[in-house]
CSV table of C-alpha atoms in Angstrom, one decimal:
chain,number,residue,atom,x,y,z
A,1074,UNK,CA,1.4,-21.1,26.7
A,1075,UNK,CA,-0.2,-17.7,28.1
A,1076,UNK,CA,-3.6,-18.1,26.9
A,1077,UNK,CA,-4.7,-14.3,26.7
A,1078,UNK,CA,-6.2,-13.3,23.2
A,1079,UNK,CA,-6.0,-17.0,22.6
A,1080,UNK,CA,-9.5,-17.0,19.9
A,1081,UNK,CA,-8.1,-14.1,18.1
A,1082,UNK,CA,-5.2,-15.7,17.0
A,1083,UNK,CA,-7.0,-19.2,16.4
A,1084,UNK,CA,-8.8,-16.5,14.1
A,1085,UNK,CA,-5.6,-15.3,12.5
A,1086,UNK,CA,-4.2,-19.1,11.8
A,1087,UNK,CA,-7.8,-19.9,10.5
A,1088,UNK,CA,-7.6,-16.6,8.0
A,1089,UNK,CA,-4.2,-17.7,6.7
A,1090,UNK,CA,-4.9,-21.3,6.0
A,1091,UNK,CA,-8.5,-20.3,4.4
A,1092,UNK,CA,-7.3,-18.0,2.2
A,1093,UNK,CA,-4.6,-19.9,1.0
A,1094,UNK,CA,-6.9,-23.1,0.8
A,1095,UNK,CA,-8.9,-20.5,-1.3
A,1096,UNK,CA,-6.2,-19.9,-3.8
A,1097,UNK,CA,-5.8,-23.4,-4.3
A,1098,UNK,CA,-9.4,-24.5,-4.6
A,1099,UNK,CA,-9.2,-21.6,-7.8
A,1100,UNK,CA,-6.4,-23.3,-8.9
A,1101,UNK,CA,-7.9,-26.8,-8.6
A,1102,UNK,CA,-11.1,-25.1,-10.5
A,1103,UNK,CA,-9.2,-23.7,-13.3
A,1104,UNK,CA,-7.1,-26.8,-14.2
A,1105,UNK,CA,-10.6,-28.8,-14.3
A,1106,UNK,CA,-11.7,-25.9,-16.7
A,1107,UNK,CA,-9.1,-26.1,-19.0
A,1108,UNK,CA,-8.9,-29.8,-18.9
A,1109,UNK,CA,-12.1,-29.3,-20.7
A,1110,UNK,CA,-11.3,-26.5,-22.6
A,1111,UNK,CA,-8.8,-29.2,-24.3
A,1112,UNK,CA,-11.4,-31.4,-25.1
A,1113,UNK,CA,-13.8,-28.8,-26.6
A,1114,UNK,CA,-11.2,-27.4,-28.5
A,1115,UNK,CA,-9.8,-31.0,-29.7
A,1116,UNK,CA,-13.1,-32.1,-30.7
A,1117,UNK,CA,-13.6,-28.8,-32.9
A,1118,UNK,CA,-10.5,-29.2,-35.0
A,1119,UNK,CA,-11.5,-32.9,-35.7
A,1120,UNK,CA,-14.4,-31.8,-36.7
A,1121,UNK,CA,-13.6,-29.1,-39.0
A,1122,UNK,CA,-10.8,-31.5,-40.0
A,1123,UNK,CA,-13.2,-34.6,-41.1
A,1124,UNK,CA,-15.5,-31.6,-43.6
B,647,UNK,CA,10.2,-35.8,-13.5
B,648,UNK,CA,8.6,-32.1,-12.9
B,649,UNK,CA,5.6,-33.0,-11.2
B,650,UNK,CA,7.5,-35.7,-8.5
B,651,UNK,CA,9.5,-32.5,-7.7
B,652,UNK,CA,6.4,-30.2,-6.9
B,653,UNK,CA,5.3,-33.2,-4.9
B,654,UNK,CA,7.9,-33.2,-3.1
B,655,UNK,CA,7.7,-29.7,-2.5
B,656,UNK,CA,4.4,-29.7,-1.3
B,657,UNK,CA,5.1,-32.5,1.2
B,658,UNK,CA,8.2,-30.7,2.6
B,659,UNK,CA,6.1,-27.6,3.1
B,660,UNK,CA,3.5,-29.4,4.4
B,661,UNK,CA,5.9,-31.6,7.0
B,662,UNK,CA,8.0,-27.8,7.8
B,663,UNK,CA,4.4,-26.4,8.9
B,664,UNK,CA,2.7,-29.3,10.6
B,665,UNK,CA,6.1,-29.2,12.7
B,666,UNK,CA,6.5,-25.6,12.7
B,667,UNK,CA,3.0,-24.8,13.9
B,668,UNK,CA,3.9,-27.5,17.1
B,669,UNK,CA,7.0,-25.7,17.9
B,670,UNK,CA,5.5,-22.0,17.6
B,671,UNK,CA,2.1,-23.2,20.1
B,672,UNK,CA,4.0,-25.6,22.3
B,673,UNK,CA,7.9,-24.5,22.1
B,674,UNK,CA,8.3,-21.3,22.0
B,675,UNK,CA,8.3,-19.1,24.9
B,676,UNK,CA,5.7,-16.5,25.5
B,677,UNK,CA,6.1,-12.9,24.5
B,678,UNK,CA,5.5,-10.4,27.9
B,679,UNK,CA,2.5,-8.1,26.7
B,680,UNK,CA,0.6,-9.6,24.5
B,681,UNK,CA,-0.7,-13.3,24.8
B,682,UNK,CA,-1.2,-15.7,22.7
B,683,UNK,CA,-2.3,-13.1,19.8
B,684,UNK,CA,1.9,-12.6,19.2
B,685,UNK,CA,1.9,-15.9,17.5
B,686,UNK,CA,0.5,-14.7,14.9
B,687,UNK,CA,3.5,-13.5,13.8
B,688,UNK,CA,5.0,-16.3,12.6
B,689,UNK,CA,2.2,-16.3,9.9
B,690,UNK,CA,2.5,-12.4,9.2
B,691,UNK,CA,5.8,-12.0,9.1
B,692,UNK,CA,6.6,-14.8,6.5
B,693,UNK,CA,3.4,-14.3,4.7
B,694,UNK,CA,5.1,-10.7,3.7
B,695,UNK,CA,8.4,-11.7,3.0
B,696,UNK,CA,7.0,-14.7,0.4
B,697,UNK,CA,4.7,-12.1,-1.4
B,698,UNK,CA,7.7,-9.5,-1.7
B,699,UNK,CA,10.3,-12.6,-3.2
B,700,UNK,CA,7.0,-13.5,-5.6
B,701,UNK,CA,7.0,-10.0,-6.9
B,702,UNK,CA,10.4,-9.2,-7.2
B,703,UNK,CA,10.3,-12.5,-9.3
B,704,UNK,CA,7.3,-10.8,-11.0
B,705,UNK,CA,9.3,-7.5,-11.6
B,706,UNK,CA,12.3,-9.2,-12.7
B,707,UNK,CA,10.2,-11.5,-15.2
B,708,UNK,CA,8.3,-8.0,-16.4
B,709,UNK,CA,11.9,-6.6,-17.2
B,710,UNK,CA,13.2,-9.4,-19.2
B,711,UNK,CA,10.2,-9.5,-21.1
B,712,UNK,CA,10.7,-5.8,-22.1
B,713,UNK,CA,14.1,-6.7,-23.1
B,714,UNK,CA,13.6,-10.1,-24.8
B,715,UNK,CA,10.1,-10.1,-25.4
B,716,UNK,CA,9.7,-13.5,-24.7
B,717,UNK,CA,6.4,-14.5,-23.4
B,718,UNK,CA,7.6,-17.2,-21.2
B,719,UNK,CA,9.0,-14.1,-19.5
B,720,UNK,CA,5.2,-12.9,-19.0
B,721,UNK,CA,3.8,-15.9,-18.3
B,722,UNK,CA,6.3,-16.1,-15.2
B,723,UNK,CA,5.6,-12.6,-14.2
B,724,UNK,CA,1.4,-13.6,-13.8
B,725,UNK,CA,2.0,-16.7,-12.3
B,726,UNK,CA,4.3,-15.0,-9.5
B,727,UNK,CA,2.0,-11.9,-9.4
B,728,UNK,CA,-1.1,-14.1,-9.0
B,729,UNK,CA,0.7,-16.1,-5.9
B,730,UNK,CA,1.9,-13.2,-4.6
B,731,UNK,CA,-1.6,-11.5,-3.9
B,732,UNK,CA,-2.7,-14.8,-2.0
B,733,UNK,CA,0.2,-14.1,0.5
B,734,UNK,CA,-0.7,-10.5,0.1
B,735,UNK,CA,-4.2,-11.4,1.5
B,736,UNK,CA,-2.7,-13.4,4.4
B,737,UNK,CA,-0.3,-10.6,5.3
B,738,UNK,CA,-3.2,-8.1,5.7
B,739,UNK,CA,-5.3,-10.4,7.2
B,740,UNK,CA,-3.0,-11.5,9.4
B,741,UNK,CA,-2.3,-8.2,10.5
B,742,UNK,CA,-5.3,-6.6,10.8
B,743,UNK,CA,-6.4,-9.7,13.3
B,744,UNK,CA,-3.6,-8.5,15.7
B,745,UNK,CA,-4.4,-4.7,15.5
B,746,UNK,CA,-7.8,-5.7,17.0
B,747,UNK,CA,-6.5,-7.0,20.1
B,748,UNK,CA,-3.2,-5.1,20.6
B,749,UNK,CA,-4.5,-1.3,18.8
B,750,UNK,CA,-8.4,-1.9,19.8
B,751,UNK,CA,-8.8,-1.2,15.7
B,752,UNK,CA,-9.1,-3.6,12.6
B,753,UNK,CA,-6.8,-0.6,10.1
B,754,UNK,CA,-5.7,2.6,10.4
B,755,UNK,CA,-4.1,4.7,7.6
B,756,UNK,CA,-0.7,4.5,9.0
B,757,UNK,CA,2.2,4.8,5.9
B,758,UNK,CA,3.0,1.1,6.4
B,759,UNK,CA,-0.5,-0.2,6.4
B,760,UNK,CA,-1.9,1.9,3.5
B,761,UNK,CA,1.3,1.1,1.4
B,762,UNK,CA,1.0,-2.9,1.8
B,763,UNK,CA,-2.9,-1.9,0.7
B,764,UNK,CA,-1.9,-0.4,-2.1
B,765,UNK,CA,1.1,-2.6,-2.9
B,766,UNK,CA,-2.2,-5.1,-3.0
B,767,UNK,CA,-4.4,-3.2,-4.9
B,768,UNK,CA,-1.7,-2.5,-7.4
B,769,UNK,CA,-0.9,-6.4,-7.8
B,770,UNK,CA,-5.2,-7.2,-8.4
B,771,UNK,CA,-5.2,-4.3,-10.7
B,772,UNK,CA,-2.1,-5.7,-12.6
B,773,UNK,CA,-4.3,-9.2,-13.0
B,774,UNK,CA,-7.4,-7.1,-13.6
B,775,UNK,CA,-5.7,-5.4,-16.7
B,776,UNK,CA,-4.5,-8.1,-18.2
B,777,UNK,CA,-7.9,-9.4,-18.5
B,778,UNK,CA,-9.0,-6.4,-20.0
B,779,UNK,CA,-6.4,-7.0,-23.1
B,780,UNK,CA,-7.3,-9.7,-25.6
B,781,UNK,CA,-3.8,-9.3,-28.0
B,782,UNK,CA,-1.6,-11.5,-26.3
B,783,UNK,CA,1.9,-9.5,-27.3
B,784,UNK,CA,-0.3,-6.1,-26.2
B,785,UNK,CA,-1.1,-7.4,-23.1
B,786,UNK,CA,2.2,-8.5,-22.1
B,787,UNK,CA,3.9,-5.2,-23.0
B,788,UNK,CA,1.0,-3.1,-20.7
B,789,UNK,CA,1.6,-5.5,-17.8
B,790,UNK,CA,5.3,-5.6,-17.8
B,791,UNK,CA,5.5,-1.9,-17.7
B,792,UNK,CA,2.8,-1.8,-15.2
B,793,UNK,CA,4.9,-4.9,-13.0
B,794,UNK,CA,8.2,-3.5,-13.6
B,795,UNK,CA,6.7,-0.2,-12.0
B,796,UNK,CA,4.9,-1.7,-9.2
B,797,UNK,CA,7.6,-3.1,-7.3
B,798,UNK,CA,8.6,0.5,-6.3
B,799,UNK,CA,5.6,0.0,-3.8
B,800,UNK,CA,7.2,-3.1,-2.8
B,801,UNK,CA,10.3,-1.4,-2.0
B,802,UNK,CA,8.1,1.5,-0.1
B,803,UNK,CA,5.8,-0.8,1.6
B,804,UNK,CA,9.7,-2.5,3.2
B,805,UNK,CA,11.4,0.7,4.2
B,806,UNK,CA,8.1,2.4,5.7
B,807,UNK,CA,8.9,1.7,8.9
B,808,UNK,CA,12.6,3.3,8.3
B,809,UNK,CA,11.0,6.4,6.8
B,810,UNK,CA,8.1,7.4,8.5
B,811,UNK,CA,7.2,7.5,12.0
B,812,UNK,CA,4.4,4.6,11.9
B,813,UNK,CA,1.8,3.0,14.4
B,814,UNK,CA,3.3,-0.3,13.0
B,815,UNK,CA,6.0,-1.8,15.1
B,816,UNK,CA,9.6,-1.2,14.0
B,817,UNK,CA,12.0,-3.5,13.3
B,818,UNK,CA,12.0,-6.2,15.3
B,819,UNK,CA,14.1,-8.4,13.0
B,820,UNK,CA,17.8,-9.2,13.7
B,821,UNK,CA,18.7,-8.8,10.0
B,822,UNK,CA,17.5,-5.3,9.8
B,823,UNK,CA,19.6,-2.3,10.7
B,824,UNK,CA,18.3,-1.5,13.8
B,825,UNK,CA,16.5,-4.4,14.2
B,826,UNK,CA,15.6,-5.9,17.8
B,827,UNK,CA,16.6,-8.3,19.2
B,828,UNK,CA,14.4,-11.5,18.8
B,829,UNK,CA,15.1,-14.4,20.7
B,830,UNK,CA,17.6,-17.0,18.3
B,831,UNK,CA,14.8,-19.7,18.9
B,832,UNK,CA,11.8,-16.6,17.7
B,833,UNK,CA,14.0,-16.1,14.5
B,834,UNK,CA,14.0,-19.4,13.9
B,835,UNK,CA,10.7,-20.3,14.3
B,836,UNK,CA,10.0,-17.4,11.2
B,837,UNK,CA,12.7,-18.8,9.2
B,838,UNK,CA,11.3,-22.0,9.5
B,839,UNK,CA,7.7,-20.6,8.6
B,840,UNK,CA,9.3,-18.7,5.6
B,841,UNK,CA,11.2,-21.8,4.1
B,842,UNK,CA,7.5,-23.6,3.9
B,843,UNK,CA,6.0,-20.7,2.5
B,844,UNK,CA,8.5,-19.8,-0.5
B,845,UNK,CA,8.4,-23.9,-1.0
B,846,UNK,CA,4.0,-23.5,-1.3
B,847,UNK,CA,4.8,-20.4,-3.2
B,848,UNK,CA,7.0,-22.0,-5.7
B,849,UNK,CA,4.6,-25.1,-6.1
B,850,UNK,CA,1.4,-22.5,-7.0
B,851,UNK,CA,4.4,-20.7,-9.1
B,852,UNK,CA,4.6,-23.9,-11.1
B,853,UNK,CA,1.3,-25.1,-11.1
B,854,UNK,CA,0.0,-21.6,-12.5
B,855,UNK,CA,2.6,-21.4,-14.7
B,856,UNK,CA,1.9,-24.7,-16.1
B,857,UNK,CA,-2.2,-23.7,-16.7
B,858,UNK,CA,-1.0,-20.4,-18.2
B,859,UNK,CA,1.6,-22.3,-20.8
B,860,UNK,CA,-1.8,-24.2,-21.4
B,861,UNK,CA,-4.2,-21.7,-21.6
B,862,UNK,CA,-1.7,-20.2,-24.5
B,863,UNK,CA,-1.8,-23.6,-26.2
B,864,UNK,CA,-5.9,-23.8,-26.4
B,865,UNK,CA,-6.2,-20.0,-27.6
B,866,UNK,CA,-3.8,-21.2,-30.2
B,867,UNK,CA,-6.0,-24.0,-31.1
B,868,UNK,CA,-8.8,-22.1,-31.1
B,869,UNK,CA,-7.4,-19.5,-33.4
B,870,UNK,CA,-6.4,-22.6,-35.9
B,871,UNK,CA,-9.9,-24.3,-35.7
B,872,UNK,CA,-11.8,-20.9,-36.6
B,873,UNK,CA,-9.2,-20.5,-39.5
B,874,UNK,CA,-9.9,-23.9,-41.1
Protein backbone atom coordinates (compact mmCIF):
# COMPACT_ATOMS: atom_id res chain seq x y z
CA UNK A 1 0.00 0.00 0.00
CA UNK A 2 1.41 3.62 -0.93
CA UNK A 3 1.88 5.00 2.42
CA UNK A 4 1.61 8.84 1.69
CA UNK A 5 -1.06 10.73 4.01
CA UNK A 6 -1.13 7.31 5.76
CA UNK A 7 -1.98 9.16 9.66
CA UNK A 8 -4.64 11.23 8.13
CA UNK A 9 -6.64 8.53 7.02
CA UNK A 10 -5.85 6.32 10.24
CA UNK A 11 -7.50 9.69 11.52
CA UNK A 12 -10.49 9.39 9.22
CA UNK A 13 -11.17 5.39 10.19
CA UNK A 14 -10.66 6.41 13.86
CA UNK A 15 -13.49 9.46 13.42
CA UNK A 16 -15.89 7.01 11.76
CA UNK A 17 -15.65 4.21 14.31
CA UNK A 18 -15.66 6.86 17.38
CA UNK A 19 -18.47 8.47 16.40
CA UNK A 20 -20.45 5.61 15.67
CA UNK A 21 -19.10 3.88 18.98
CA UNK A 22 -20.55 7.22 20.33
CA UNK A 23 -24.05 6.74 19.14
CA UNK A 24 -24.13 3.42 20.53
CA UNK A 25 -22.67 4.12 23.97
CA UNK A 26 -26.02 6.83 24.01
CA UNK A 27 -27.92 4.09 23.08
CA UNK A 28 -26.51 1.72 25.61
CA UNK A 29 -27.05 4.90 28.22
CA UNK A 30 -30.60 5.40 27.34
CA UNK A 31 -31.82 1.69 27.56
CA UNK A 32 -30.11 1.57 31.17
CA UNK A 33 -32.19 4.84 31.87
CA UNK A 34 -35.34 3.60 30.94
CA UNK A 35 -34.75 0.28 32.41
CA UNK A 36 -35.10 2.31 35.47
CA UNK A 37 -37.56 4.52 34.52
CA UNK A 38 -39.73 1.12 34.46
CA UNK A 39 -38.90 0.45 37.85
CA UNK A 40 -39.66 3.97 39.25
CA UNK A 41 -42.68 4.09 37.45
CA UNK A 42 -43.75 0.29 38.50
CA UNK A 43 -43.10 0.91 42.00
CA UNK A 44 -45.35 4.32 41.94
CA UNK A 45 -48.45 2.57 40.64
CA UNK A 46 -48.09 -0.12 43.32
CA UNK A 47 -47.88 2.21 45.60
CA UNK A 48 -50.75 4.40 44.80
CA UNK A 49 -52.48 1.06 44.16
CA UNK A 50 -51.85 -0.49 47.90
CA UNK A 51 -53.58 3.39 49.40
CA UNK B 1 -37.17 -14.34 17.78
CA UNK B 2 -36.54 -10.31 17.13
CA UNK B 3 -33.61 -9.88 19.06
CA UNK B 4 -31.63 -13.26 17.61
CA UNK B 5 -32.26 -11.44 14.29
CA UNK B 6 -30.61 -8.06 15.28
CA UNK B 7 -27.80 -10.33 16.59
CA UNK B 8 -27.43 -11.67 13.75
CA UNK B 9 -27.30 -8.52 12.10
CA UNK B 10 -24.85 -7.05 14.06
CA UNK B 11 -22.47 -10.06 13.67
CA UNK B 12 -22.86 -9.97 9.83
CA UNK B 13 -21.97 -6.30 9.90
CA UNK B 14 -19.43 -6.81 12.06
CA UNK B 15 -17.73 -9.97 10.01
CA UNK B 16 -18.60 -7.63 6.36
CA UNK B 17 -16.31 -4.83 8.04
CA UNK B 18 -13.57 -6.71 9.86
CA UNK B 19 -13.21 -8.38 6.20
CA UNK B 20 -13.91 -5.39 4.34
CA UNK B 21 -11.47 -3.10 6.16
CA UNK B 22 -8.63 -6.11 5.19
CA UNK B 23 -9.47 -6.04 1.67
CA UNK B 24 -9.67 -2.10 1.30
CA UNK B 25 -5.85 -1.70 3.32
CA UNK B 26 -4.32 -4.88 1.92
CA UNK B 27 -6.33 -5.70 -1.43
CA UNK B 28 -7.12 -3.09 -3.18
CA UNK B 29 -4.88 -1.28 -5.41
CA UNK B 30 -3.58 2.16 -4.86
CA UNK B 31 -5.20 5.20 -6.30
CA UNK B 32 -2.41 7.50 -8.52
CA UNK B 33 -2.52 10.98 -6.63
CA UNK B 34 -3.36 10.74 -3.50
CA UNK B 35 -1.97 8.07 -1.00
CA UNK B 36 -3.29 6.24 1.41
CA UNK B 37 -5.79 9.25 2.37
CA UNK B 38 -8.23 7.86 -0.78
CA UNK B 39 -9.16 5.00 1.48
CA UNK B 40 -11.05 6.87 3.19
CA UNK B 41 -13.53 6.60 0.79
CA UNK B 42 -14.79 3.50 1.39
CA UNK B 43 -16.03 4.99 4.82
CA UNK B 44 -17.39 8.36 3.18
CA UNK B 45 -18.91 7.27 0.49
CA UNK B 46 -21.15 4.48 2.24
CA UNK B 47 -21.47 6.56 5.32
CA UNK B 48 -23.68 9.06 2.85
CA UNK B 49 -25.57 6.69 1.14
CA UNK B 50 -26.77 4.88 4.61
CA UNK B 51 -27.77 8.32 6.12
CA UNK B 52 -29.75 9.22 2.75
CA UNK B 53 -31.69 5.44 2.78
CA UNK B 54 -32.27 6.39 6.86
CA UNK B 55 -34.02 9.52 5.90
CA UNK B 56 -35.83 8.63 3.01
CA UNK B 57 -37.22 5.95 5.49
CA UNK B 58 -37.68 8.90 7.87
CA UNK B 59 -39.56 10.99 5.12
CA UNK B 60 -41.62 8.13 4.06
CA UNK B 61 -42.48 7.23 7.84
CA UNK B 62 -43.36 11.30 8.27
CA UNK B 63 -45.84 10.98 5.30
CA UNK B 64 -47.72 7.98 6.36
CA UNK B 65 -48.11 9.44 9.59
CA UNK B 66 -49.76 12.53 8.09
CA UNK B 67 -51.95 10.29 6.24
CA UNK B 68 -52.75 7.62 8.94
CA UNK B 69 -51.81 9.30 11.94
CA UNK B 70 -50.43 6.34 13.41
CA UNK B 71 -47.73 6.91 15.82
CA UNK B 72 -45.88 3.82 15.09
CA UNK B 73 -45.44 5.85 11.84
CA UNK B 74 -43.56 8.61 14.08
CA UNK B 75 -41.89 6.52 16.12
CA UNK B 76 -40.13 5.01 12.89
CA UNK B 77 -39.49 8.33 11.44
CA UNK B 78 -37.21 9.44 14.95
CA UNK B 79 -35.56 6.31 15.19
CA UNK B 80 -34.37 6.57 11.39
CA UNK B 81 -33.75 10.32 11.78
CA UNK B 82 -31.71 9.79 14.91
CA UNK B 83 -29.46 7.06 13.04
CA UNK B 84 -29.24 8.86 10.20
CA UNK B 85 -27.42 11.94 11.83
CA UNK B 86 -24.73 9.50 13.33
CA UNK B 87 -23.82 8.54 9.67
CA UNK B 88 -24.46 12.18 8.89
CA UNK B 89 -21.45 12.91 11.41
CA UNK B 90 -19.22 10.26 9.83
CA UNK B 91 -19.93 11.53 6.34
CA UNK B 92 -18.69 15.11 7.22
CA UNK B 93 -16.17 13.93 9.18
CA UNK B 94 -15.00 11.71 7.01
CA UNK B 95 -14.77 14.21 4.47
CA UNK B 96 -13.57 17.04 5.92
CA UNK B 97 -10.29 14.65 7.02
CA UNK B 98 -9.54 14.20 3.25
CA UNK B 99 -10.02 17.94 2.26
CA UNK B 100 -7.08 18.54 4.63
CA UNK B 101 -4.61 16.56 2.85
CA UNK B 102 -5.94 16.68 -0.74
CA UNK B 103 -7.62 20.77 -0.66
CA UNK B 104 -4.99 22.03 2.14
CA UNK B 105 -8.48 23.06 4.00
CA UNK B 106 -10.74 21.28 6.71
CA UNK B 107 -14.41 23.05 4.79
CA UNK B 108 -15.11 25.37 2.32
CA UNK B 109 -18.71 26.68 1.41
CA UNK B 110 -18.85 24.81 -1.68
CA UNK B 111 -22.86 23.92 -2.75
CA UNK B 112 -22.16 20.26 -1.92
CA UNK B 113 -20.51 20.76 1.33
CA UNK B 114 -22.84 23.46 2.86
CA UNK B 115 -25.92 21.39 1.68
CA UNK B 116 -24.76 17.96 3.48
CA UNK B 117 -24.31 20.80 6.56
CA UNK B 118 -27.46 21.82 6.34
CA UNK B 119 -29.05 18.51 5.43
CA UNK B 120 -27.39 17.81 9.07
CA UNK B 121 -28.40 20.68 10.76
CA UNK B 122 -31.88 20.18 9.49
CA UNK B 123 -31.99 16.42 10.86
CA UNK B 124 -30.52 17.77 14.73
CA UNK B 125 -33.03 20.45 14.52
CA UNK B 126 -35.87 17.94 13.65
CA UNK B 127 -34.74 15.95 17.08
CA UNK B 128 -34.21 19.25 18.75
CA UNK B 129 -38.01 20.12 18.19
CA UNK B 130 -39.45 17.27 19.10
CA UNK B 131 -38.03 17.77 22.44
CA UNK B 132 -39.32 21.01 22.60
CA UNK B 133 -43.13 19.46 22.23
CA UNK B 134 -44.56 17.67 25.29
CA UNK B 135 -48.26 16.61 23.55
CA UNK B 136 -47.29 13.49 22.03
CA UNK B 137 -50.08 13.67 18.87
CA UNK B 138 -48.70 17.62 18.56
CA UNK B 139 -45.31 16.65 18.35
CA UNK B 140 -45.74 14.08 15.86
CA UNK B 141 -47.78 16.25 13.43
CA UNK B 142 -44.80 19.32 13.76
CA UNK B 143 -42.12 16.76 13.02
CA UNK B 144 -43.72 14.88 10.20
CA UNK B 145 -44.30 18.13 8.34
CA UNK B 146 -40.90 19.24 9.29
CA UNK B 147 -39.37 15.40 8.03
CA UNK B 148 -41.49 15.18 5.12
CA UNK B 149 -39.93 18.64 4.09
CA UNK B 150 -36.49 17.95 4.92
CA UNK B 151 -35.76 15.36 2.53
CA UNK B 152 -35.79 17.96 -0.28
CA UNK B 153 -32.21 18.78 1.17
CA UNK B 154 -31.53 15.24 0.77
CA UNK B 155 -32.42 15.22 -2.72
CA UNK B 156 -30.23 18.70 -3.17
CA UNK B 157 -27.38 17.59 -1.11
CA UNK B 158 -27.37 14.17 -4.04
CA UNK B 159 -27.73 16.13 -7.27
CA UNK B 160 -25.22 19.08 -6.18
CA UNK B 161 -22.58 17.87 -7.91
CA UNK B 162 -24.93 17.64 -11.18
CA UNK B 163 -26.11 21.20 -10.70
CA UNK B 164 -23.53 23.34 -9.58
CA UNK B 165 -20.01 23.58 -10.52
CA UNK B 166 -18.46 22.34 -7.11
CA UNK B 167 -14.85 21.91 -5.44
CA UNK B 168 -16.25 18.41 -4.48
CA UNK B 169 -15.28 15.71 -6.96
CA UNK B 170 -17.94 14.66 -9.45
CA UNK B 171 -19.21 11.51 -10.01
CA UNK B 172 -17.02 9.07 -9.67
CA UNK B 173 -19.58 6.27 -9.27
CA UNK B 174 -20.44 3.81 -12.14
CA UNK B 175 -24.18 3.92 -11.36
CA UNK B 176 -24.42 7.69 -11.87
CA UNK B 177 -25.01 9.29 -15.26
CA UNK B 178 -21.81 10.34 -16.00
CA UNK B 179 -20.25 8.64 -13.51
CA UNK B 180 -16.38 7.47 -13.81
CA UNK B 181 -15.18 4.83 -14.10
CA UNK B 182 -14.07 3.01 -10.80
CA UNK B 183 -12.27 -0.02 -10.91
CA UNK B 184 -15.10 -3.29 -10.61
CA UNK B 185 -12.84 -4.47 -7.51
CA UNK B 186 -13.13 -0.26 -6.05
CA UNK B 187 -17.04 -0.60 -6.42
CA UNK B 188 -17.01 -3.45 -4.78
CA UNK B 189 -15.11 -2.76 -2.05
CA UNK B 190 -18.01 0.32 -1.36
CA UNK B 191 -20.78 -2.04 -1.87
CA UNK B 192 -19.42 -4.23 0.48
CA UNK B 193 -18.85 -1.21 2.97
CA UNK B 194 -22.47 -0.05 2.29
CA UNK B 195 -24.20 -3.59 2.85
CA UNK B 196 -22.48 -3.49 6.59
CA UNK B 197 -23.53 -0.09 7.17
CA UNK B 198 -27.40 -0.28 6.23
CA UNK B 199 -27.15 -3.79 8.31
CA UNK B 200 -25.60 -1.43 11.61
CA UNK B 201 -28.12 1.14 10.49
CA UNK B 202 -31.11 -1.21 10.68
CA UNK B 203 -29.88 -2.74 14.06
CA UNK B 204 -29.76 1.07 15.86
CA UNK B 205 -33.18 1.38 13.64
CA UNK B 206 -34.52 -1.36 15.83
CA UNK B 207 -32.90 -0.92 18.85
CA UNK B 208 -34.19 2.89 18.99
CA UNK B 209 -37.23 2.00 17.91
CA UNK B 210 -37.67 -0.46 20.50
CA UNK B 211 -36.62 2.39 23.47
CA UNK B 212 -39.01 4.86 21.79
CA UNK B 213 -42.10 2.09 21.76
CA UNK B 214 -40.94 2.04 25.56
CA UNK B 215 -40.46 5.39 26.38
CA UNK B 216 -44.38 5.77 25.08
CA UNK B 217 -45.27 2.93 27.50
CA UNK B 218 -43.67 4.68 30.78
CA UNK B 219 -45.23 8.22 29.88
CA UNK B 220 -48.32 6.22 29.71
CA UNK B 221 -47.74 4.89 33.07
CA UNK B 222 -46.85 7.86 34.40
CA UNK B 223 -49.93 9.66 33.26
CA UNK B 224 -52.05 6.54 34.94
CA UNK B 225 -50.13 6.68 38.30
CA UNK B 226 -50.62 10.61 38.71
CA UNK B 227 -54.41 9.96 37.84
CA UNK B 228 -54.98 7.39 40.57
Amino acid sequence: MDERNFTFMFYGLAAAWAILAIYVLTLVSRERRLARQVEDVKRILEDREKK
Amino acid sequence: MRDKLLYAAGAAATVILIANLHKILLGIPDEMDQGAIYRILYFHVPSWFTCFAAFFVAGLASVMYSVKRDLRYDVLAVSAVEVGVAFTLVGLATGSIWARIIWGIWWTWDPRLTWALITCVLYAGYLMMRQMIDDASARARFAAVLGTFSFASVAITYKAIDWWRTQHPGPVLPIRAGGGKMDPEMWHAILWNWTAFMLLASVMVAVRISQETRLREVEALRRRAHAI
